[in-house]
PDB file of C-alpha atoms and ligand atoms in Angstrom:
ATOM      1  CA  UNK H 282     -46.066-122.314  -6.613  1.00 53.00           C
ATOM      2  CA  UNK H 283     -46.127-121.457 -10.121  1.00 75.00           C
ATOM      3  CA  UNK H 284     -44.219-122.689 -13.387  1.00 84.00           C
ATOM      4  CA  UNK H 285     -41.541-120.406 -13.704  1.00 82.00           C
ATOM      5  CA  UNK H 286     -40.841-120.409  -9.702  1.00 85.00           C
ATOM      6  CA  UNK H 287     -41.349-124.521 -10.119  1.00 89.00           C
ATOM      7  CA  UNK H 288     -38.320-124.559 -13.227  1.00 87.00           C
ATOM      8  CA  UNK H 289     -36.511-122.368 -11.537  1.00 87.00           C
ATOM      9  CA  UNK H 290     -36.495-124.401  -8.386  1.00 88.00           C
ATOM     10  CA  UNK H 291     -35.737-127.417 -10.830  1.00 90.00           C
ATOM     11  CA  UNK H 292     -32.679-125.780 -12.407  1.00 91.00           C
ATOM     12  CA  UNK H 293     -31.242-124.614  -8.913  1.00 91.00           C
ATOM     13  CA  UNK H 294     -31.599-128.416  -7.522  1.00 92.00           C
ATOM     14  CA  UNK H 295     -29.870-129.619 -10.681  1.00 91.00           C
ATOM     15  CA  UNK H 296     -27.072-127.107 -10.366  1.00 93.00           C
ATOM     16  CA  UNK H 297     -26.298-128.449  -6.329  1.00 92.00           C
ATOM     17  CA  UNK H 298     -26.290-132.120  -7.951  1.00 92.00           C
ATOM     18  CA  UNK H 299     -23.611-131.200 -10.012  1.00 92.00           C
ATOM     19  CA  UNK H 300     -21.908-129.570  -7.002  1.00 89.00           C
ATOM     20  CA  UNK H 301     -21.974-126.183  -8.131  1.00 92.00           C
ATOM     21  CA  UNK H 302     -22.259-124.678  -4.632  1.00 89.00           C
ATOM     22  CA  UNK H 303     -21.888-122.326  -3.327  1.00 92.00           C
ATOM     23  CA  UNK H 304     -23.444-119.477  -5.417  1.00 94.00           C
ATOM     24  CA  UNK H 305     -22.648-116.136  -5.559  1.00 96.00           C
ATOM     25  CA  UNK H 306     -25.733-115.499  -3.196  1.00 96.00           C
ATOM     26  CA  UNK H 307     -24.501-117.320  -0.373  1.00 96.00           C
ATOM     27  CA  UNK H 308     -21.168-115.983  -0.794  1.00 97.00           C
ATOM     28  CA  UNK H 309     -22.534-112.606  -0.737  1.00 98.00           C
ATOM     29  CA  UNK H 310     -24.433-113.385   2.305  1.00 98.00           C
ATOM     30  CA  UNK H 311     -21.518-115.010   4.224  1.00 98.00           C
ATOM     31  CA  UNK H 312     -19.321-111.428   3.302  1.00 98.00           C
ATOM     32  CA  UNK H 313     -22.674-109.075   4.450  1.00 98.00           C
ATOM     33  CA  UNK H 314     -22.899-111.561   7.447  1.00 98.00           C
ATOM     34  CA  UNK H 315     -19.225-110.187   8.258  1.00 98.00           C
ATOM     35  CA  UNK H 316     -19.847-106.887   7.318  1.00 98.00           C
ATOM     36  CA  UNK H 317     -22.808-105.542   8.967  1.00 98.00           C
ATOM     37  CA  UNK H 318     -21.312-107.815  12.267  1.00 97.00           C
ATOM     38  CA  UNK H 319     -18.222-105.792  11.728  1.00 97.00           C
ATOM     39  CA  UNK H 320     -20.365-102.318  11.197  1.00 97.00           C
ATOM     40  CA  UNK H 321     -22.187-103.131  14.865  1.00 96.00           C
ATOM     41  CA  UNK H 322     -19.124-104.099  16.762  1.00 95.00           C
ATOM     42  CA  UNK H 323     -17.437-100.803  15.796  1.00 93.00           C
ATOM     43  CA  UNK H 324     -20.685 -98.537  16.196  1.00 91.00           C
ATOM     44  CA  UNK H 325     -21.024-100.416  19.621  1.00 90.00           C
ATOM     45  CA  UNK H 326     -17.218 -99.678  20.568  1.00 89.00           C
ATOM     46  CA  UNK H 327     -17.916 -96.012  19.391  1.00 85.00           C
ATOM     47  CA  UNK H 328     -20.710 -96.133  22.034  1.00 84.00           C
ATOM     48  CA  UNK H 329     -19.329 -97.627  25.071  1.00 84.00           C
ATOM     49  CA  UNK H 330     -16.442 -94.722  24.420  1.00 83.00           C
ATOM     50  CA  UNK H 331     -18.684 -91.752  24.089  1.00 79.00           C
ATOM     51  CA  UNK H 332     -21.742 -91.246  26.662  1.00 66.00           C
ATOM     52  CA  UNK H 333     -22.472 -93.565  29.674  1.00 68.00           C
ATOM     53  CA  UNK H 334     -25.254 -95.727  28.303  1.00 69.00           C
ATOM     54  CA  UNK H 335     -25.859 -94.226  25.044  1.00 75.00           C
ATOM     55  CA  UNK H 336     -27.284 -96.663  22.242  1.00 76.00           C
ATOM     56  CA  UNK H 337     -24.795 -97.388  19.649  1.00 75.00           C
ATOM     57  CA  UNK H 338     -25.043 -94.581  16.468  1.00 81.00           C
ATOM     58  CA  UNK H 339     -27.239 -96.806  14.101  1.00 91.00           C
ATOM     59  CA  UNK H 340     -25.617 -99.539  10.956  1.00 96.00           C
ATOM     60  CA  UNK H 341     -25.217 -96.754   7.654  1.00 97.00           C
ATOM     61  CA  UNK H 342     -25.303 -98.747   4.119  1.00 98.00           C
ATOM     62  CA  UNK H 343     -25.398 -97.457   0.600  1.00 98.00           C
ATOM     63  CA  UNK H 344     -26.347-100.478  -2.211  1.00 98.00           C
ATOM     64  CA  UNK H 345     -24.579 -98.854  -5.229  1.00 98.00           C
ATOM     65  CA  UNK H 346     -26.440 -99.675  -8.606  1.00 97.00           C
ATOM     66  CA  UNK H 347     -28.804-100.835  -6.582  1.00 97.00           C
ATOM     67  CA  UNK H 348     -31.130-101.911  -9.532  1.00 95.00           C
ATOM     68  CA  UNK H 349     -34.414-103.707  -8.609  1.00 92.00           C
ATOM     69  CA  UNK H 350     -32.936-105.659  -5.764  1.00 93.00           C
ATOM     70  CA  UNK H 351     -30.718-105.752  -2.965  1.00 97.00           C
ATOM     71  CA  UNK H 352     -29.035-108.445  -0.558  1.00 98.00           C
ATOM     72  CA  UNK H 353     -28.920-106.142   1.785  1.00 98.00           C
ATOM     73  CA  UNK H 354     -32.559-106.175   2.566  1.00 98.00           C
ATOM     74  CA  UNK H 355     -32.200-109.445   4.134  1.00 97.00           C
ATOM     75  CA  UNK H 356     -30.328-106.993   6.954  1.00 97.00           C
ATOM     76  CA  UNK H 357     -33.112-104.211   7.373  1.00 97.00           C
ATOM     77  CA  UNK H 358     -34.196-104.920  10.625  1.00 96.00           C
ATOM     78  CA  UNK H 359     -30.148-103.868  11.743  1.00 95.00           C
ATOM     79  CA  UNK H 360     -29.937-101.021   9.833  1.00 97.00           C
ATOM     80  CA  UNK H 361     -30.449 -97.395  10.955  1.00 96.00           C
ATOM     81  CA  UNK H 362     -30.502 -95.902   7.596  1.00 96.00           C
ATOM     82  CA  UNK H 363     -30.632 -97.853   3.728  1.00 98.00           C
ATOM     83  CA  UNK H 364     -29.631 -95.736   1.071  1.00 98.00           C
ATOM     84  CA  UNK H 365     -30.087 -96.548  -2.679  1.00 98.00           C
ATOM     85  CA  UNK H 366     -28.493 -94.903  -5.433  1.00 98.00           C
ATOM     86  CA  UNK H 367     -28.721 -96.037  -9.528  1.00 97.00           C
ATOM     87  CA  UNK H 368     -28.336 -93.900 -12.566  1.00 96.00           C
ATOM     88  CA  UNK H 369     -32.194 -95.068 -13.290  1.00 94.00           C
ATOM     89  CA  UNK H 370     -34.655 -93.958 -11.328  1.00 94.00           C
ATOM     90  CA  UNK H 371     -37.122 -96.951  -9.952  1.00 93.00           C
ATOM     91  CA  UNK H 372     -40.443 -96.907 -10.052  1.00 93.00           C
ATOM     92  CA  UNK H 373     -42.461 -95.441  -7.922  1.00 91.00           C
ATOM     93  CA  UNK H 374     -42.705 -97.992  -4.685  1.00 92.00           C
ATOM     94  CA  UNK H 375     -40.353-100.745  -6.392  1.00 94.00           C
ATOM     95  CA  UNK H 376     -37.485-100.469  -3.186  1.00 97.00           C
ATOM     96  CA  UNK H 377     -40.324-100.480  -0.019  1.00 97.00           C
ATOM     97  CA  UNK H 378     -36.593-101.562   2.164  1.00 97.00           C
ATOM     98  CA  UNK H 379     -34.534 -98.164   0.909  1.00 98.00           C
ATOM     99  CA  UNK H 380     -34.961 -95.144   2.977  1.00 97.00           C
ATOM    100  CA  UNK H 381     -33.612 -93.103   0.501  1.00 97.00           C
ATOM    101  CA  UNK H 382     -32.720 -93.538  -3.150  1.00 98.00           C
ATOM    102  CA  UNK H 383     -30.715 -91.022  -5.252  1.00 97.00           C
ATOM    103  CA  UNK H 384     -30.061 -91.283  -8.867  1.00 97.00           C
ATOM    104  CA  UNK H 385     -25.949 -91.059  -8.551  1.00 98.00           C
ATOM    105  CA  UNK H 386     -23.590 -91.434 -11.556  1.00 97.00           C
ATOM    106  CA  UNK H 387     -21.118 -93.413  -9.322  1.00 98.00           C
ATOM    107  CA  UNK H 388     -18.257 -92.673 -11.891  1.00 97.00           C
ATOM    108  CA  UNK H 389     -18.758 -88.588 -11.750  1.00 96.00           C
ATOM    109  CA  UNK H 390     -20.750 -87.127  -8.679  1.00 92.00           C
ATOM    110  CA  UNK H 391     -17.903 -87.368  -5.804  1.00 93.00           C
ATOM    111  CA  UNK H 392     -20.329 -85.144  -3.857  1.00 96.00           C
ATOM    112  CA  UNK H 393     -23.164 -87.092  -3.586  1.00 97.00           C
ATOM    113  CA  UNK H 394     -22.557 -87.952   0.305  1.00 98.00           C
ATOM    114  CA  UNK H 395     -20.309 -86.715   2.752  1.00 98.00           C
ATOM    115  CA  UNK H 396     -16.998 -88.592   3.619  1.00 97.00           C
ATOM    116  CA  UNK H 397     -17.103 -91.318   6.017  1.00 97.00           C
ATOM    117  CA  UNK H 398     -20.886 -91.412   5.324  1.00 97.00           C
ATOM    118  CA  UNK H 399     -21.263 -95.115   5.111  1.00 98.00           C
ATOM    119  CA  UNK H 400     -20.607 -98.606   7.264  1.00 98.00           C
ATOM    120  CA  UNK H 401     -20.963-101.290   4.556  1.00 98.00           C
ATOM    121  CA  UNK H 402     -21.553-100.628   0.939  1.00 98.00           C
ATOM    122  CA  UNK H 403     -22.898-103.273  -1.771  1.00 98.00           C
ATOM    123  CA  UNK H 404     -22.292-102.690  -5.376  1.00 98.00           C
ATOM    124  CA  UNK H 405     -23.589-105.989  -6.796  1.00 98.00           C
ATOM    125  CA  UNK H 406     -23.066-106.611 -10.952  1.00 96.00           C
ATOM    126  CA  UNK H 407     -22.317-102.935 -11.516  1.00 97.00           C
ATOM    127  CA  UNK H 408     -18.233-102.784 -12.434  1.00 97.00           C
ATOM    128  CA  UNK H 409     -19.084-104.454 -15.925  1.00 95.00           C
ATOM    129  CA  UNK H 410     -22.118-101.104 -16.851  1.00 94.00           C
ATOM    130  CA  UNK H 411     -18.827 -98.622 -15.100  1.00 96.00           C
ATOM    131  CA  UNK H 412     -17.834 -96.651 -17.214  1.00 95.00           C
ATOM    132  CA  UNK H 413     -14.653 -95.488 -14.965  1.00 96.00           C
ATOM    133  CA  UNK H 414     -14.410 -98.019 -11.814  1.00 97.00           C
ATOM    134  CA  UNK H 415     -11.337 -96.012 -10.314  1.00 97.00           C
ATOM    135  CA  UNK H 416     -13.490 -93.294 -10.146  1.00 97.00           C
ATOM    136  CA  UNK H 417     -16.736 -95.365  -8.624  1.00 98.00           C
ATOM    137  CA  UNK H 418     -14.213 -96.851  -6.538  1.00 98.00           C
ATOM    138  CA  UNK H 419     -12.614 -93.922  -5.140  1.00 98.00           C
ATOM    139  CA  UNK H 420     -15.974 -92.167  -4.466  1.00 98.00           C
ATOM    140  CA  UNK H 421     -17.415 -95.504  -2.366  1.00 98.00           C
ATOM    141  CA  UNK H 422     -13.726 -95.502  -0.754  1.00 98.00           C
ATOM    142  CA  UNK H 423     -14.334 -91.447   0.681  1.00 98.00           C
ATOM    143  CA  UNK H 424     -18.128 -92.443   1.281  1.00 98.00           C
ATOM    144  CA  UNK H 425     -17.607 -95.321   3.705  1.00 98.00           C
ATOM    145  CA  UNK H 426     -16.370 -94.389   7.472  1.00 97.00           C
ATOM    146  CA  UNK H 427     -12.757 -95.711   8.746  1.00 97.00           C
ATOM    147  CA  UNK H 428     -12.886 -99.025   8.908  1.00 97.00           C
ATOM    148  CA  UNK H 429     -15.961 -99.828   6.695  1.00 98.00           C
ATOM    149  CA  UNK H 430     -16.551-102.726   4.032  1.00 98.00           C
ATOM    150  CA  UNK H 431     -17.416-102.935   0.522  1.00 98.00           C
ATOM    151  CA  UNK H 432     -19.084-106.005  -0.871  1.00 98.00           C
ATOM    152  CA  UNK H 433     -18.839-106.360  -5.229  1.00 98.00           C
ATOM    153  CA  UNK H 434     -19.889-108.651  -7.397  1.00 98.00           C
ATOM    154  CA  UNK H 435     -18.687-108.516 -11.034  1.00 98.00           C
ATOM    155  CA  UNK H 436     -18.490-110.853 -13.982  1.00 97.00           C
ATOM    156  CA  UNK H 437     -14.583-111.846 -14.685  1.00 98.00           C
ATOM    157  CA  UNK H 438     -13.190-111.453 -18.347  1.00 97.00           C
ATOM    158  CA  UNK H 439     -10.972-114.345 -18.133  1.00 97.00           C
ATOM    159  CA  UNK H 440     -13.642-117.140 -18.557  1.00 97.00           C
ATOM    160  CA  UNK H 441     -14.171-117.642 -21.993  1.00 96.00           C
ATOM    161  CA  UNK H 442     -18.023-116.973 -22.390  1.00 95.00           C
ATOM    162  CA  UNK H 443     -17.431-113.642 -20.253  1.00 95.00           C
ATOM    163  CA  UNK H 444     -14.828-112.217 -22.974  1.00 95.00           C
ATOM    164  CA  UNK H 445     -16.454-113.347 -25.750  1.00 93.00           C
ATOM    165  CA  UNK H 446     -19.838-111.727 -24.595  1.00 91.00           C
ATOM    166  CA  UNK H 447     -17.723-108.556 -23.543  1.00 90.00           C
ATOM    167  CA  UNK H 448     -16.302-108.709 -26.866  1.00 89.00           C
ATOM    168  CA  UNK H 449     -19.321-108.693 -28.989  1.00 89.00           C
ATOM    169  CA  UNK H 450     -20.037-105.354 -31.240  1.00 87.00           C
ATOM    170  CA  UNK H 451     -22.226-103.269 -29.366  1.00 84.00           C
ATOM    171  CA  UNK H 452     -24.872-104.059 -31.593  1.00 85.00           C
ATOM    172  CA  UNK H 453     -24.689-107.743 -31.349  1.00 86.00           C
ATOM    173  CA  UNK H 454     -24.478-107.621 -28.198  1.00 82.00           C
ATOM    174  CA  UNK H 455     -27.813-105.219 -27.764  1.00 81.00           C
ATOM    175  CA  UNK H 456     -29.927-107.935 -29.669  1.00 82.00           C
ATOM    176  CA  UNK H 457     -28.529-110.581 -27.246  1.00 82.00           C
ATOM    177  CA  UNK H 458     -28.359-109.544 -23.839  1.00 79.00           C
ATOM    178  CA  UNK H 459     -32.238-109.597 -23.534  1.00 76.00           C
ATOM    179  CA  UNK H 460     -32.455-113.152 -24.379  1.00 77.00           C
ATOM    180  CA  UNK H 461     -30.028-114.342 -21.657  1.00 77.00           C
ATOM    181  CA  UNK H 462     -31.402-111.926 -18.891  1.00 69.00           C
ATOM    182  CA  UNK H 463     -34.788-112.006 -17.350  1.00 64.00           C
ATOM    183  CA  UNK H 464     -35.868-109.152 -19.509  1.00 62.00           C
ATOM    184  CA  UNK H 465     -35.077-106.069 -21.575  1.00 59.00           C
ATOM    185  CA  UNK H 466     -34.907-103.997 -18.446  1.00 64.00           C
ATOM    186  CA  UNK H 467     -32.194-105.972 -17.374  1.00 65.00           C
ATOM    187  CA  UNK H 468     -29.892-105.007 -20.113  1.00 65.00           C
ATOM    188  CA  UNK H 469     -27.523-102.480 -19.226  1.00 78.00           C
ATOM    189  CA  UNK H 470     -24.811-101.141 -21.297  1.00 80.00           C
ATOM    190  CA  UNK H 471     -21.767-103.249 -20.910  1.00 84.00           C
ATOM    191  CA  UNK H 472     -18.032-101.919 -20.696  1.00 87.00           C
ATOM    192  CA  UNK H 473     -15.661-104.373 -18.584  1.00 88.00           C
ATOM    193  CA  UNK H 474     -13.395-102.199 -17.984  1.00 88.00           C
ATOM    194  CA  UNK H 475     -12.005-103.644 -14.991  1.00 93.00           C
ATOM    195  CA  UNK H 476     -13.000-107.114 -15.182  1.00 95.00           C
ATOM    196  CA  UNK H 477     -10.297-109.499 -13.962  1.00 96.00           C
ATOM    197  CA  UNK H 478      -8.744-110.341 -10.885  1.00 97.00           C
ATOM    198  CA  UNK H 479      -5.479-108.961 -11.449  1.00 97.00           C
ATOM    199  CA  UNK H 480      -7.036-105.580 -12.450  1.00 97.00           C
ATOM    200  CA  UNK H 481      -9.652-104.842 -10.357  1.00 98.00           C
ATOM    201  CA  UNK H 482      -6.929-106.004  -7.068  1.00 98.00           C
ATOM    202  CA  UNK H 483      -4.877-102.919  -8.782  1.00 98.00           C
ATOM    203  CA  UNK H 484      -7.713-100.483  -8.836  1.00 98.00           C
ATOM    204  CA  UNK H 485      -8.960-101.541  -5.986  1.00 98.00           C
ATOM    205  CA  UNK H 486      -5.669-100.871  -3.653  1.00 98.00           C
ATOM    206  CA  UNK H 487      -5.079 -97.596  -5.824  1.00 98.00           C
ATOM    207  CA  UNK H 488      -8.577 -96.310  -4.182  1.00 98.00           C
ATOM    208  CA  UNK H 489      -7.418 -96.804  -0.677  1.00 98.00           C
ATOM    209  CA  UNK H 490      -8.924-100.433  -0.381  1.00 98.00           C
ATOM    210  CA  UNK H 491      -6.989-102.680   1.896  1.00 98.00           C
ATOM    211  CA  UNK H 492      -7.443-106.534   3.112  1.00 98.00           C
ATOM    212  CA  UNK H 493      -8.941-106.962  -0.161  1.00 98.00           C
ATOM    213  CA  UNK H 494     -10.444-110.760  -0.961  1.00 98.00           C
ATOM    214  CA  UNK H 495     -11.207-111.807  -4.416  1.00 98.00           C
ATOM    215  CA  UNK H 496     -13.105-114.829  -4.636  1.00 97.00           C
ATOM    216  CA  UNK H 497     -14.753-116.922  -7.874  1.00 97.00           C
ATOM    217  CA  UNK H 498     -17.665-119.091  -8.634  1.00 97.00           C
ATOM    218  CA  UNK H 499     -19.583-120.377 -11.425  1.00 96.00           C
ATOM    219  CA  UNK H 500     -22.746-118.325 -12.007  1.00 96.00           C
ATOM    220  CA  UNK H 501     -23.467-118.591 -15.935  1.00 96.00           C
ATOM    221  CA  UNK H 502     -26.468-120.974 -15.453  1.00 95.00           C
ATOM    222  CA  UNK H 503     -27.867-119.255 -12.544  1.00 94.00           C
ATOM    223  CA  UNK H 504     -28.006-115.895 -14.475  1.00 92.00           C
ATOM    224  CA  UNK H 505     -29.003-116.931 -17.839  1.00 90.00           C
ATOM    225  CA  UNK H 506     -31.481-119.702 -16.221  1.00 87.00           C
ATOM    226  CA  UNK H 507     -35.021-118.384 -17.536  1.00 83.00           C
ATOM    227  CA  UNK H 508     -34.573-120.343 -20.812  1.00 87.00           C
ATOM    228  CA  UNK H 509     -33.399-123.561 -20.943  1.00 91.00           C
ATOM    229  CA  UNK H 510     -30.750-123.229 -23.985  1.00 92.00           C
ATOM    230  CA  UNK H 511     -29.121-120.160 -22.253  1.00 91.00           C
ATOM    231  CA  UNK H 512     -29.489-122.233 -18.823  1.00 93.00           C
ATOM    232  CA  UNK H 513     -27.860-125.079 -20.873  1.00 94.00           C
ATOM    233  CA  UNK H 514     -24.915-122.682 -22.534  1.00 94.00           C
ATOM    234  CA  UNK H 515     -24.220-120.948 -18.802  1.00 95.00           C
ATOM    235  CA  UNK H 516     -24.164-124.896 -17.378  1.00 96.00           C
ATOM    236  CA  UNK H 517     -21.780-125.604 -20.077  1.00 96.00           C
ATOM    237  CA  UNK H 518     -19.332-122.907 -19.173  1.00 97.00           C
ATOM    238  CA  UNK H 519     -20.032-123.394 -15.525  1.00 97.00           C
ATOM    239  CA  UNK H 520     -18.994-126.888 -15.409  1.00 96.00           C
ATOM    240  CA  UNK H 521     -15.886-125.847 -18.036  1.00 96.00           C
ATOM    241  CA  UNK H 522     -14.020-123.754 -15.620  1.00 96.00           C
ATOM    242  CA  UNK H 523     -15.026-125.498 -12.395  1.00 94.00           C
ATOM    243  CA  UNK H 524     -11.448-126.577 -11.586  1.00 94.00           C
ATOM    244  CA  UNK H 525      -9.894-123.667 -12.720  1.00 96.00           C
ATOM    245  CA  UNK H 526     -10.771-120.857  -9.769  1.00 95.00           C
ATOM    246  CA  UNK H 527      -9.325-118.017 -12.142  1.00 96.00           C
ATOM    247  CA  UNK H 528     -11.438-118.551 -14.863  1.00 97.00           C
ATOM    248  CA  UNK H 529     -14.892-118.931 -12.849  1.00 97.00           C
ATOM    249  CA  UNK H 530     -17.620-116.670 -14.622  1.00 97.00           C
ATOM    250  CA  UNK H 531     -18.257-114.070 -11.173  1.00 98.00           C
ATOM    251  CA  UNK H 532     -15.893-112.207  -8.717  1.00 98.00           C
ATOM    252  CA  UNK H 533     -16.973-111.759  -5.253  1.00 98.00           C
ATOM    253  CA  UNK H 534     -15.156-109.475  -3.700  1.00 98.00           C
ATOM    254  CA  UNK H 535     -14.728-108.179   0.086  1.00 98.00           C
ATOM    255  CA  UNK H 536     -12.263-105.240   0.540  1.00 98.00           C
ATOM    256  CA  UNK H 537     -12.088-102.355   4.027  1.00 98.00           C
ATOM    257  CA  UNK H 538     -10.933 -99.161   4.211  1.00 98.00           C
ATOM    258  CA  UNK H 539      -8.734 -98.698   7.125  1.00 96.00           C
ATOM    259  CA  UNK H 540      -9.495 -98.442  10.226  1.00 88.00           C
ATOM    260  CA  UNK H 541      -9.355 -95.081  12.467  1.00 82.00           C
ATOM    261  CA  UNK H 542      -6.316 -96.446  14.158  1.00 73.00           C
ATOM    262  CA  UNK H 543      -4.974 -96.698  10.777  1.00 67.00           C
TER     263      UNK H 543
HETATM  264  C1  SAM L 283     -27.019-105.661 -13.661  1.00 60.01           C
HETATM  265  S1  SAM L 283     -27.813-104.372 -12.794  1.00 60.01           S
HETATM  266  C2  SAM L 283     -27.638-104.941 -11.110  1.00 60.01           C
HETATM  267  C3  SAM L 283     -28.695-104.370 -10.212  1.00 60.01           C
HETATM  268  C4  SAM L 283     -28.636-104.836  -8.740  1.00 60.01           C
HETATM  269  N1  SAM L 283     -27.447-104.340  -8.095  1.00 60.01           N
HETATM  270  C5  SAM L 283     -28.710-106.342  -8.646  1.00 60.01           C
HETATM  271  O1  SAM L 283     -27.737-106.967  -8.238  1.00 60.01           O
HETATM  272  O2  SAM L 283     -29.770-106.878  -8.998  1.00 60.01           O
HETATM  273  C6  SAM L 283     -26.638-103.040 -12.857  1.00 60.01           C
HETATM  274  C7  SAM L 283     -27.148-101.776 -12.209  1.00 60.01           C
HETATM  275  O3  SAM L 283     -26.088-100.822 -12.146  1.00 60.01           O
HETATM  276  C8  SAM L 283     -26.613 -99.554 -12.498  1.00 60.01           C
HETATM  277  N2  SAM L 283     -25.486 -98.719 -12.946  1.00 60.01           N
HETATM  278  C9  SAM L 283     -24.708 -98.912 -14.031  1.00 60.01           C
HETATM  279  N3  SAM L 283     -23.785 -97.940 -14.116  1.00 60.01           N
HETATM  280  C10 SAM L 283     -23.968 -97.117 -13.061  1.00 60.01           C
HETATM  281  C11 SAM L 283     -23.336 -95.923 -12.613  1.00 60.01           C
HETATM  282  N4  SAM L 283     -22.322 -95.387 -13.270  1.00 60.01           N
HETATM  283  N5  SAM L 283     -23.793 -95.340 -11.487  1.00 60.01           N
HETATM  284  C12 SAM L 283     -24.856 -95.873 -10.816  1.00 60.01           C
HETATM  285  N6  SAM L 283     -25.492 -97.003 -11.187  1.00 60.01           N
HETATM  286  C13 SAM L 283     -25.065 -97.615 -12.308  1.00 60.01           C
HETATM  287  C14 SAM L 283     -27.608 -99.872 -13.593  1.00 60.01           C
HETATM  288  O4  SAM L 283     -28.519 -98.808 -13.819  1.00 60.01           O
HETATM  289  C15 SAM L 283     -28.255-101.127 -13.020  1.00 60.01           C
HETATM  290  O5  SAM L 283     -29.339-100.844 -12.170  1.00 60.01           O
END
């Protein structure tokens, strides 16, 4: 093992001491557990309809802003056909689970896929870089089939470190985001346009979005972990808003689009 995995492992063991489990990975897992599960019921009730011993159609997923990883490769062995899509192109080899990767503005391009394309889409720590969620959200809602799931994860406004870092002059705000992510590459233009509860529930059910779950945990130390004062300042605020559910640093967020007997 080497240092940085070793501290790393440290810092994670440290953060379950406290109690500050689950993270947002395991809550992401237990709503792609529930989606893809939900994806092969209905492609295998779409099967036992149509021809006399057909295979069910194949599991469909799109991971928008799908970056340099993806929690839905954990899945790839149940999925027919993985389809990436970023406004940055990756390099050459970087995604060996995606099938396909397009670069897609998800807040313009409402063409990029057919309607009803999709079974489960991820968009994980995109709506704070979106320029125009209702847009992104509209095209993901006419890209996933009846009855299909969308899985975000976002950063919420209403804990205190969020807005402040939100807040910053773009400048400022430039010279600091390498420090707390892993690297410069990491550092995408922030917006937070939609970046609380209340608001993205609103844009959310304006897309079409129904059965829509907005959840909240503490994920400041976990995402500015690779130095120790920015893993100290994200514990800080972690352990700050750990009664207060509203105020938690990161929304995870499960919503469907309604089903064909809809
Ligand atoms: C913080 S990274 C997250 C990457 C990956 N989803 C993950 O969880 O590791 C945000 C990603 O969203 C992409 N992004 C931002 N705005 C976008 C847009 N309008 N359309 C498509 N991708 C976008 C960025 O290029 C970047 O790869």
């Amino acid at each position: 093992m080497n240092d940085r995995r070793a501290v790393s492992d440290r810092r994670e063991a440290a953060l379950r001491r406290l109690g500050l489990v689950p993270g947002v990975a395991e809550l992401v897992r237990a709503a792609l557990d529930d989606a893809v599960g939900r994806a092969e019921a209905a492609r295998g009730a779409e099967a036992a309809r149509g021809a006399e011993g057909a295979a069910p159609p194949a599991v469909v997923v799109l991971d928008a802003g799908c970056g340099r990883n993806s929690a839905l490769a954990r899945y790839r062995a149940r999925i027919g056909r993985f389809v990436g899509v970023d406004i940055h192109e990756p390099a050459p080899g970087a995604l060996p689970y995606l099938d396909e990767f397009a670069t897609v503005d998800l807040c313009a391009s409402p063409d990029a896929f057919p309607a009803a394309t999709f079974d489960v889409v991820l968009s994980s720590f995109t709506v704070e870089h979106f320029v125009d969620p209702g847009v992104a959200f509209a095209n993901l809602a006419r890209w996933l089939r009846p009855g299909g799931s969308l899985v975000l994860t976002t950063v919420n406004r209403r804990h205190p470190f969020v807005a402040a870092y939100l807040g910053m002059p773009d400048g400022l705000r430039r010279r600091v985001q390498p420090v707390v992510k892993a690297s410069a590459a990491d550092a995408h233009p922030l917006v937070g346009a939609c970046n609380d509860p209340a608001a993205l529930r609103t844009a959310l059910a304006r897309a079409g979005y129904e059965e829509i779950c907005i959840g909240t945990v503490g994920h400041l130390a976990r995402a500015w972990g690779r130095r120790l004062p920015t893993f100290a300042l994200g514990l800080v605020g972690d352990l700050l808003t750990r009664g207060i559910p509203s105020r938690r640093s990161t929304l995870v967020v499960t919503a469907l689009i309604p089903g064909p007997g809809a």
